[in-house]
PDB file of C-alpha atoms in Angstrom:
ATOM      1  CA  ASP K   1      82.748 153.317 -20.597  1.00 87.00           C
ATOM      2  CA  VAL K   2      84.278 151.063 -23.221  1.00 95.00           C
ATOM      3  CA  VAL K   3      85.172 152.985 -26.382  1.00 97.00           C
ATOM      4  CA  MET K   4      84.773 151.223 -29.722  1.00 98.00           C
ATOM      5  CA  THR K   5      86.906 152.580 -32.565  1.00 98.00           C
ATOM      6  CA  GLN K   6      86.246 151.576 -36.151  1.00 98.00           C
ATOM      7  CA  SER K   7      88.435 152.055 -39.197  1.00 97.00           C
ATOM      8  CA  PRO K   8      88.149 153.140 -41.839  1.00 97.00           C
ATOM      9  CA  LEU K   9      85.146 155.402 -41.457  1.00 98.00           C
ATOM     10  CA  SER K  10      84.599 155.432 -45.215  1.00 98.00           C
ATOM     11  CA  LEU K  11      85.243 152.475 -47.489  1.00 98.00           C
ATOM     12  CA  PRO K  12      84.807 152.770 -51.264  1.00 98.00           C
ATOM     13  CA  VAL K  13      84.833 149.298 -52.791  1.00 97.00           C
ATOM     14  CA  THR K  14      84.646 147.888 -56.287  1.00 97.00           C
ATOM     15  CA  LEU K  15      81.830 145.424 -56.896  1.00 97.00           C
ATOM     16  CA  GLY K  16      83.056 141.869 -56.519  1.00 97.00           C
ATOM     17  CA  GLN K  17      86.089 142.898 -54.503  1.00 97.00           C
ATOM     18  CA  PRO K  18      86.654 142.153 -50.807  1.00 97.00           C
ATOM     19  CA  ALA K  19      86.175 144.652 -47.990  1.00 98.00           C
ATOM     20  CA  SER K  20      87.405 144.673 -44.425  1.00 98.00           C
ATOM     21  CA  ILE K  21      86.398 146.787 -41.423  1.00 98.00           C
ATOM     22  CA  SER K  22      88.370 146.949 -38.206  1.00 98.00           C
ATOM     23  CA  CYS K  23      86.924 147.489 -34.741  1.00 98.00           C
ATOM     24  CA  ARG K  24      89.037 147.996 -31.640  1.00 98.00           C
ATOM     25  CA  SER K  25      87.822 148.245 -28.064  1.00 98.00           C
ATOM     26  CA  SER K  26      89.437 150.187 -25.241  1.00 97.00           C
ATOM     27  CA  GLN K  27      89.105 147.165 -22.948  1.00 96.00           C
ATOM     28  CA  SER K  28      89.063 143.437 -23.480  1.00 97.00           C
ATOM     29  CA  LEU K  29      85.651 142.171 -24.517  1.00 97.00           C
ATOM     30  CA  VAL K  30      86.107 138.748 -22.959  1.00 97.00           C
ATOM     31  CA  HIS K  31      83.283 138.316 -20.474  1.00 96.00           C
ATOM     32  CA  SER K  32      83.701 136.493 -17.173  1.00 95.00           C
ATOM     33  CA  ASP K  33      81.528 133.723 -18.652  1.00 95.00           C
ATOM     34  CA  GLY K  34      84.160 133.132 -21.341  1.00 96.00           C
ATOM     35  CA  ASN K  35      82.147 134.594 -24.198  1.00 97.00           C
ATOM     36  CA  THR K  36      83.070 137.693 -26.203  1.00 98.00           C
ATOM     37  CA  TYR K  37      80.019 139.808 -26.880  1.00 97.00           C
ATOM     38  CA  LEU K  38      81.007 141.636 -30.022  1.00 98.00           C
ATOM     39  CA  ASN K  39      78.285 142.159 -32.620  1.00 98.00           C
ATOM     40  CA  TRP K  40      78.213 143.644 -36.101  1.00 98.00           C
ATOM     41  CA  PHE K  41      75.257 145.518 -37.579  1.00 98.00           C
ATOM     42  CA  GLN K  42      74.408 146.694 -41.063  1.00 98.00           C
ATOM     43  CA  GLN K  43      72.242 149.740 -41.710  1.00 98.00           C
ATOM     44  CA  ARG K  44      71.186 150.204 -45.303  1.00 98.00           C
ATOM     45  CA  PRO K  45      70.099 153.700 -46.362  1.00 96.00           C
ATOM     46  CA  GLY K  46      66.714 154.565 -44.888  1.00 96.00           C
ATOM     47  CA  GLN K  47      66.415 151.298 -42.981  1.00 97.00           C
ATOM     48  CA  SER K  48      66.633 150.130 -39.387  1.00 98.00           C
ATOM     49  CA  PRO K  49      69.826 148.411 -38.298  1.00 98.00           C
ATOM     50  CA  ARG K  50      70.128 144.674 -38.873  1.00 98.00           C
ATOM     51  CA  ARG K  51      72.335 142.375 -36.842  1.00 98.00           C
ATOM     52  CA  LEU K  52      74.747 140.402 -39.027  1.00 98.00           C
ATOM     53  CA  ILE K  53      77.165 138.783 -36.606  1.00 98.00           C
ATOM     54  CA  TYR K  54      76.972 137.994 -32.888  1.00 98.00           C
ATOM     55  CA  LYS K  55      79.663 136.849 -30.471  1.00 98.00           C
ATOM     56  CA  VAL K  56      82.464 137.753 -32.877  1.00 98.00           C
ATOM     57  CA  SER K  57      81.904 135.217 -35.619  1.00 98.00           C
ATOM     58  CA  ASN K  58      78.376 133.795 -35.580  1.00 98.00           C
ATOM     59  CA  ARG K  59      76.329 134.753 -38.612  1.00 98.00           C
ATOM     60  CA  ASP K  60      72.657 135.486 -38.042  1.00 97.00           C
ATOM     61  CA  SER K  61      70.032 133.598 -39.994  1.00 95.00           C
ATOM     62  CA  GLY K  62      69.609 134.875 -43.520  1.00 95.00           C
ATOM     63  CA  VAL K  63      72.988 136.624 -43.595  1.00 97.00           C
ATOM     64  CA  PRO K  64      74.960 135.695 -46.724  1.00 97.00           C
ATOM     65  CA  ASP K  65      78.091 133.681 -46.124  1.00 96.00           C
ATOM     66  CA  ARG K  66      80.197 136.362 -47.819  1.00 98.00           C
ATOM     67  CA  PHE K  67      80.046 138.123 -44.438  1.00 98.00           C
ATOM     68  CA  SER K  68      82.415 136.861 -41.756  1.00 98.00           C
ATOM     69  CA  GLY K  69      83.591 138.081 -38.395  1.00 98.00           C
ATOM     70  CA  SER K  70      86.792 137.344 -36.549  1.00 98.00           C
ATOM     71  CA  GLY K  71      89.001 138.588 -33.773  1.00 98.00           C
ATOM     72  CA  SER K  72      89.591 138.341 -30.065  1.00 97.00           C
ATOM     73  CA  GLY K  73      90.281 140.425 -26.989  1.00 97.00           C
ATOM     74  CA  THR K  74      90.250 143.998 -28.238  1.00 98.00           C
ATOM     75  CA  ASP K  75      90.696 143.542 -31.989  1.00 98.00           C
ATOM     76  CA  PHE K  76      87.928 142.509 -34.351  1.00 98.00           C
ATOM     77  CA  THR K  77      87.265 142.453 -38.079  1.00 98.00           C
ATOM     78  CA  LEU K  78      84.246 142.215 -40.348  1.00 98.00           C
ATOM     79  CA  LYS K  79      85.008 140.948 -43.842  1.00 98.00           C
ATOM     80  CA  ILE K  80      82.910 140.899 -46.961  1.00 98.00           C
ATOM     81  CA  SER K  81      84.457 138.434 -49.377  1.00 97.00           C
ATOM     82  CA  ARG K  82      82.904 139.914 -52.526  1.00 97.00           C
ATOM     83  CA  VAL K  83      80.973 143.152 -52.202  1.00 98.00           C
ATOM     84  CA  GLU K  84      77.565 143.306 -53.863  1.00 97.00           C
ATOM     85  CA  ALA K  85      75.431 146.371 -54.559  1.00 97.00           C
ATOM     86  CA  GLU K  86      73.049 145.482 -51.706  1.00 97.00           C
ATOM     87  CA  ASP K  87      75.939 145.724 -49.210  1.00 98.00           C
ATOM     88  CA  VAL K  88      76.013 149.516 -49.455  1.00 98.00           C
ATOM     89  CA  GLY K  89      75.333 151.083 -46.082  1.00 98.00           C
ATOM     90  CA  VAL K  90      76.885 151.790 -42.712  1.00 98.00           C
ATOM     91  CA  TYR K  91      78.359 149.028 -40.580  1.00 98.00           C
ATOM     92  CA  TYR K  92      78.647 149.232 -36.806  1.00 98.00           C
ATOM     93  CA  CYS K  93      80.406 147.080 -34.258  1.00 98.00           C
ATOM     94  CA  MET K  94      78.956 146.947 -30.760  1.00 98.00           C
ATOM     95  CA  GLN K  95      80.153 145.524 -27.490  1.00 97.00           C
ATOM     96  CA  GLY K  96      77.737 143.819 -25.117  1.00 95.00           C
ATOM     97  CA  THR K  97      80.316 142.483 -22.685  1.00 96.00           C
ATOM     98  CA  HIS K  98      80.494 145.446 -20.339  1.00 94.00           C
ATOM     99  CA  TRP K  99      76.795 145.614 -19.682  1.00 81.00           C
ATOM    100  CA  PRO K 100      74.545 147.316 -19.112  1.00 80.00           C
ATOM    101  CA  SER K 101      76.345 150.130 -20.874  1.00 86.00           C
ATOM    102  CA  TRP K 102      76.544 148.785 -24.400  1.00 92.00           C
ATOM    103  CA  THR K 103      78.565 150.853 -26.847  1.00 96.00           C
ATOM    104  CA  PHE K 104      78.714 151.121 -30.622  1.00 97.00           C
ATOM    105  CA  GLY K 105      81.545 152.066 -32.909  1.00 98.00           C
ATOM    106  CA  GLN K 106      81.233 155.262 -34.964  1.00 98.00           C
ATOM    107  CA  GLY K 107      80.181 153.361 -38.075  1.00 98.00           C
ATOM    108  CA  THR K 108      81.884 152.625 -41.380  1.00 98.00           C
ATOM    109  CA  LYS K 109      80.201 153.756 -44.576  1.00 98.00           C
ATOM    110  CA  VAL K 110      80.595 151.248 -47.404  1.00 98.00           C
ATOM    111  CA  GLU K 111      79.982 152.596 -50.876  1.00 97.00           C
ATOM    112  CA  ILE K 112      80.587 151.397 -54.400  1.00 96.00           C
ATOM    113  CA  LYS K 113      83.398 153.043 -56.353  1.00 93.00           C
TER     114      LYS K 113
ATOM    115  CA  GLU Q   1      56.575 136.817 -37.566  1.00 92.00           C
ATOM    116  CA  VAL Q   2      57.987 139.237 -35.029  1.00 94.00           C
ATOM    117  CA  GLN Q   3      57.037 142.884 -35.380  1.00 96.00           C
ATOM    118  CA  LEU Q   4      57.989 145.848 -33.229  1.00 97.00           C
ATOM    119  CA  VAL Q   5      56.118 149.061 -34.010  1.00 98.00           C
ATOM    120  CA  GLU Q   6      57.155 152.322 -32.363  1.00 97.00           C
ATOM    121  CA  SER Q   7      54.914 155.348 -31.995  1.00 97.00           C
ATOM    122  CA  GLY Q   8      54.710 158.560 -30.013  1.00 97.00           C
ATOM    123  CA  GLY Q   9      57.470 160.598 -31.599  1.00 97.00           C
ATOM    124  CA  GLY Q  10      57.034 164.199 -32.629  1.00 97.00           C
ATOM    125  CA  LEU Q  11      58.089 167.782 -32.055  1.00 98.00           C
ATOM    126  CA  VAL Q  12      58.486 168.906 -28.451  1.00 98.00           C
ATOM    127  CA  GLN Q  13      59.955 172.021 -26.866  1.00 98.00           C
ATOM    128  CA  PRO Q  14      63.103 171.880 -24.743  1.00 98.00           C
ATOM    129  CA  GLY Q  15      62.184 170.886 -21.211  1.00 98.00           C
ATOM    130  CA  GLY Q  16      59.097 169.046 -22.401  1.00 98.00           C
ATOM    131  CA  SER Q  17      58.079 165.406 -22.156  1.00 98.00           C
ATOM    132  CA  LEU Q  18      57.136 162.637 -24.532  1.00 98.00           C
ATOM    133  CA  ARG Q  19      56.253 158.965 -24.146  1.00 98.00           C
ATOM    134  CA  LEU Q  20      57.281 156.501 -26.816  1.00 98.00           C
ATOM    135  CA  SER Q  21      55.528 153.172 -27.256  1.00 98.00           C
ATOM    136  CA  CYS Q  22      56.693 149.974 -28.901  1.00 98.00           C
ATOM    137  CA  ALA Q  23      53.956 147.448 -29.621  1.00 98.00           C
ATOM    138  CA  ALA Q  24      55.175 143.906 -30.119  1.00 97.00           C
ATOM    139  CA  SER Q  25      53.564 141.044 -31.998  1.00 95.00           C
ATOM    140  CA  GLY Q  26      54.846 137.515 -32.467  1.00 93.00           C
ATOM    141  CA  PHE Q  27      57.043 138.194 -29.464  1.00 87.00           C
ATOM    142  CA  THR Q  28      56.435 138.457 -25.706  1.00 93.00           C
ATOM    143  CA  VAL Q  29      57.928 141.605 -24.235  1.00 94.00           C
ATOM    144  CA  SER Q  30      57.745 140.391 -20.642  1.00 91.00           C
ATOM    145  CA  SER Q  31      59.685 137.209 -21.358  1.00 90.00           C
ATOM    146  CA  ASN Q  32      62.598 138.963 -22.980  1.00 89.00           C
ATOM    147  CA  TYR Q  33      64.878 141.825 -22.226  1.00 93.00           C
ATOM    148  CA  MET Q  34      64.186 144.870 -24.344  1.00 96.00           C
ATOM    149  CA  SER Q  35      66.176 147.934 -25.332  1.00 96.00           C
ATOM    150  CA  TRP Q  36      65.849 151.413 -26.755  1.00 98.00           C
ATOM    151  CA  VAL Q  37      68.557 152.635 -29.139  1.00 98.00           C
ATOM    152  CA  ARG Q  38      68.629 156.086 -30.725  1.00 98.00           C
ATOM    153  CA  GLN Q  39      70.258 157.700 -33.718  1.00 98.00           C
ATOM    154  CA  ALA Q  40      70.676 161.449 -34.037  1.00 98.00           C
ATOM    155  CA  PRO Q  41      70.267 162.817 -37.578  1.00 97.00           C
ATOM    156  CA  GLY Q  42      73.240 161.781 -39.692  1.00 96.00           C
ATOM    157  CA  LYS Q  43      74.964 160.209 -36.694  1.00 97.00           C
ATOM    158  CA  GLY Q  44      75.671 156.737 -35.327  1.00 97.00           C
ATOM    159  CA  LEU Q  45      73.798 154.451 -32.987  1.00 98.00           C
ATOM    160  CA  GLU Q  46      73.582 155.075 -29.242  1.00 97.00           C
ATOM    161  CA  TRP Q  47      72.205 152.614 -26.721  1.00 96.00           C
ATOM    162  CA  VAL Q  48      69.706 154.356 -24.413  1.00 97.00           C
ATOM    163  CA  SER Q  49      68.109 151.911 -21.995  1.00 97.00           C
ATOM    164  CA  VAL Q  50      67.319 148.274 -21.240  1.00 96.00           C
ATOM    165  CA  ILE Q  51      64.699 146.490 -19.167  1.00 96.00           C
ATOM    166  CA  TYR Q  52      65.219 142.884 -18.149  1.00 94.00           C
ATOM    167  CA  SER Q  53      62.489 140.279 -17.804  1.00 92.00           C
ATOM    168  CA  GLY Q  54      62.789 140.520 -14.018  1.00 92.00           C
ATOM    169  CA  GLY Q  55      62.149 144.252 -14.189  1.00 92.00           C
ATOM    170  CA  SER Q  56      65.665 145.630 -13.668  1.00 95.00           C
ATOM    171  CA  THR Q  57      66.310 148.759 -15.674  1.00 96.00           C
ATOM    172  CA  TYR Q  58      69.490 150.518 -16.806  1.00 96.00           C
ATOM    173  CA  TYR Q  59      70.215 153.738 -18.637  1.00 97.00           C
ATOM    174  CA  ALA Q  60      72.954 155.478 -20.560  1.00 96.00           C
ATOM    175  CA  ASP Q  61      74.526 158.271 -18.521  1.00 95.00           C
ATOM    176  CA  SER Q  62      73.232 160.793 -21.073  1.00 96.00           C
ATOM    177  CA  VAL Q  63      69.590 160.048 -20.146  1.00 98.00           C
ATOM    178  CA  LYS Q  64      69.831 158.805 -16.561  1.00 97.00           C
ATOM    179  CA  GLY Q  65      67.389 160.577 -14.291  1.00 97.00           C
ATOM    180  CA  ARG Q  66      65.353 161.931 -17.216  1.00 98.00           C
ATOM    181  CA  PHE Q  67      64.158 158.819 -19.101  1.00 98.00           C
ATOM    182  CA  THR Q  68      62.227 155.848 -17.734  1.00 98.00           C
ATOM    183  CA  ILE Q  69      61.810 152.516 -19.494  1.00 98.00           C
ATOM    184  CA  SER Q  70      58.810 150.372 -18.634  1.00 97.00           C
ATOM    185  CA  ARG Q  71      56.457 147.797 -20.116  1.00 97.00           C
ATOM    186  CA  ASP Q  72      52.816 146.805 -19.961  1.00 96.00           C
ATOM    187  CA  ASN Q  73      52.624 143.032 -20.083  1.00 94.00           C
ATOM    188  CA  SER Q  74      48.880 143.014 -20.753  1.00 95.00           C
ATOM    189  CA  LYS Q  75      49.418 145.159 -23.851  1.00 97.00           C
ATOM    190  CA  ASN Q  76      52.711 143.497 -24.812  1.00 96.00           C
ATOM    191  CA  THR Q  77      54.129 146.995 -25.168  1.00 97.00           C
ATOM    192  CA  LEU Q  78      57.401 148.660 -24.219  1.00 98.00           C
ATOM    193  CA  TYR Q  79      57.571 152.344 -23.271  1.00 98.00           C
ATOM    194  CA  LEU Q  80      60.120 155.100 -22.929  1.00 98.00           C
ATOM    195  CA  GLN Q  81      59.027 158.086 -20.872  1.00 98.00           C
ATOM    196  CA  MET Q  82      61.259 161.026 -21.736  1.00 98.00           C
ATOM    197  CA  ASN Q  83      61.262 164.100 -19.480  1.00 98.00           C
ATOM    198  CA  SER Q  84      63.333 167.282 -19.404  1.00 98.00           C
ATOM    199  CA  LEU Q  85      64.075 166.865 -23.081  1.00 98.00           C
ATOM    200  CA  ARG Q  86      67.049 168.647 -24.616  1.00 98.00           C
ATOM    201  CA  ALA Q  87      68.009 169.517 -28.172  1.00 98.00           C
ATOM    202  CA  GLU Q  88      70.620 166.757 -28.077  1.00 98.00           C
ATOM    203  CA  ASP Q  89      67.864 164.173 -27.520  1.00 98.00           C
ATOM    204  CA  THR Q  90      66.692 164.778 -31.098  1.00 98.00           C
ATOM    205  CA  ALA Q  91      66.947 161.393 -32.789  1.00 98.00           C
ATOM    206  CA  VAL Q  92      65.168 158.445 -34.277  1.00 98.00           C
ATOM    207  CA  TYR Q  93      64.360 156.113 -31.406  1.00 98.00           C
ATOM    208  CA  TYR Q  94      64.323 152.389 -32.095  1.00 98.00           C
ATOM    209  CA  CYS Q  95      63.030 149.672 -29.837  1.00 97.00           C
ATOM    210  CA  ALA Q  96      64.698 146.298 -30.113  1.00 97.00           C
ATOM    211  CA  ASP Q  97      64.833 143.033 -28.282  1.00 94.00           C
ATOM    212  CA  GLY Q  98      67.692 142.722 -25.834  1.00 90.00           C
ATOM    213  CA  GLU Q  99      69.829 140.791 -28.300  1.00 92.00           C
ATOM    214  CA  LEU Q 100      69.306 143.607 -30.828  1.00 94.00           C
ATOM    215  CA  PHE Q 101      68.136 141.043 -33.368  1.00 95.00           C
ATOM    216  CA  TYR Q 102      64.606 142.379 -33.835  1.00 96.00           C
ATOM    217  CA  TRP Q 103      64.241 146.118 -34.456  1.00 97.00           C
ATOM    218  CA  GLY Q 104      61.322 148.421 -35.011  1.00 98.00           C
ATOM    219  CA  GLN Q 105      61.162 150.982 -37.798  1.00 98.00           C
ATOM    220  CA  GLY Q 106      61.930 153.844 -35.421  1.00 98.00           C
ATOM    221  CA  THR Q 107      60.103 156.993 -34.394  1.00 98.00           C
ATOM    222  CA  LEU Q 108      61.526 160.498 -34.758  1.00 98.00           C
ATOM    223  CA  VAL Q 109      61.751 162.792 -31.762  1.00 98.00           C
ATOM    224  CA  THR Q 110      62.603 166.428 -32.450  1.00 98.00           C
ATOM    225  CA  VAL Q 111      63.345 168.734 -29.533  1.00 98.00           C
ATOM    226  CA  SER Q 112      63.219 172.316 -30.686  1.00 97.00           C
ATOM    227  CA  SER Q 113      61.596 175.645 -29.868  1.00 95.00           C
TER     228      SER Q 113
END
């Protein structure tokens, strides 16, 4: 199975400051169709997960543009340009390239300092 | 508006069985691929199973041979039959569309004597 490794696992951030989460995969996530199926999810406390980003860098509808995704191959990053209070929660990367065994990263907890 | 509503969770003894349901509205289960994802208490997300529109099914190794995913097109409902349950199956179980864009609110399964 493909292993997804996130860092850091805990990320205290000051309001208004940027935040960055890294996600590395044990194998390349480039699919034979040319796409890279790397998604990012946000899970606020007590809520179901919400998809933020699909295929590395595509923001889902309703996701603020302060969230951005980038990367290629085995190295990916989620950035929040200016953290707001509502961004508190746990963020997960997930690979959908090596289906049907999709795998998530361990999660990164974002909290306000 | 798309809604996915899970039900059927509860307390079950080790070795027991449980069937989870996920009723969909604003969304046709049979026309889409659908997944189950679980989250153990205080832990991260784990993909469990997927069913494709053509009927193909796949499972995580941790549940293969014990869980069965299915759907009832007439009821627009997704199911997860869970047999031979173990303590490590204790989790909130979420149903989601195959793209993991739409999620239910989750249903808690507790396996304990």
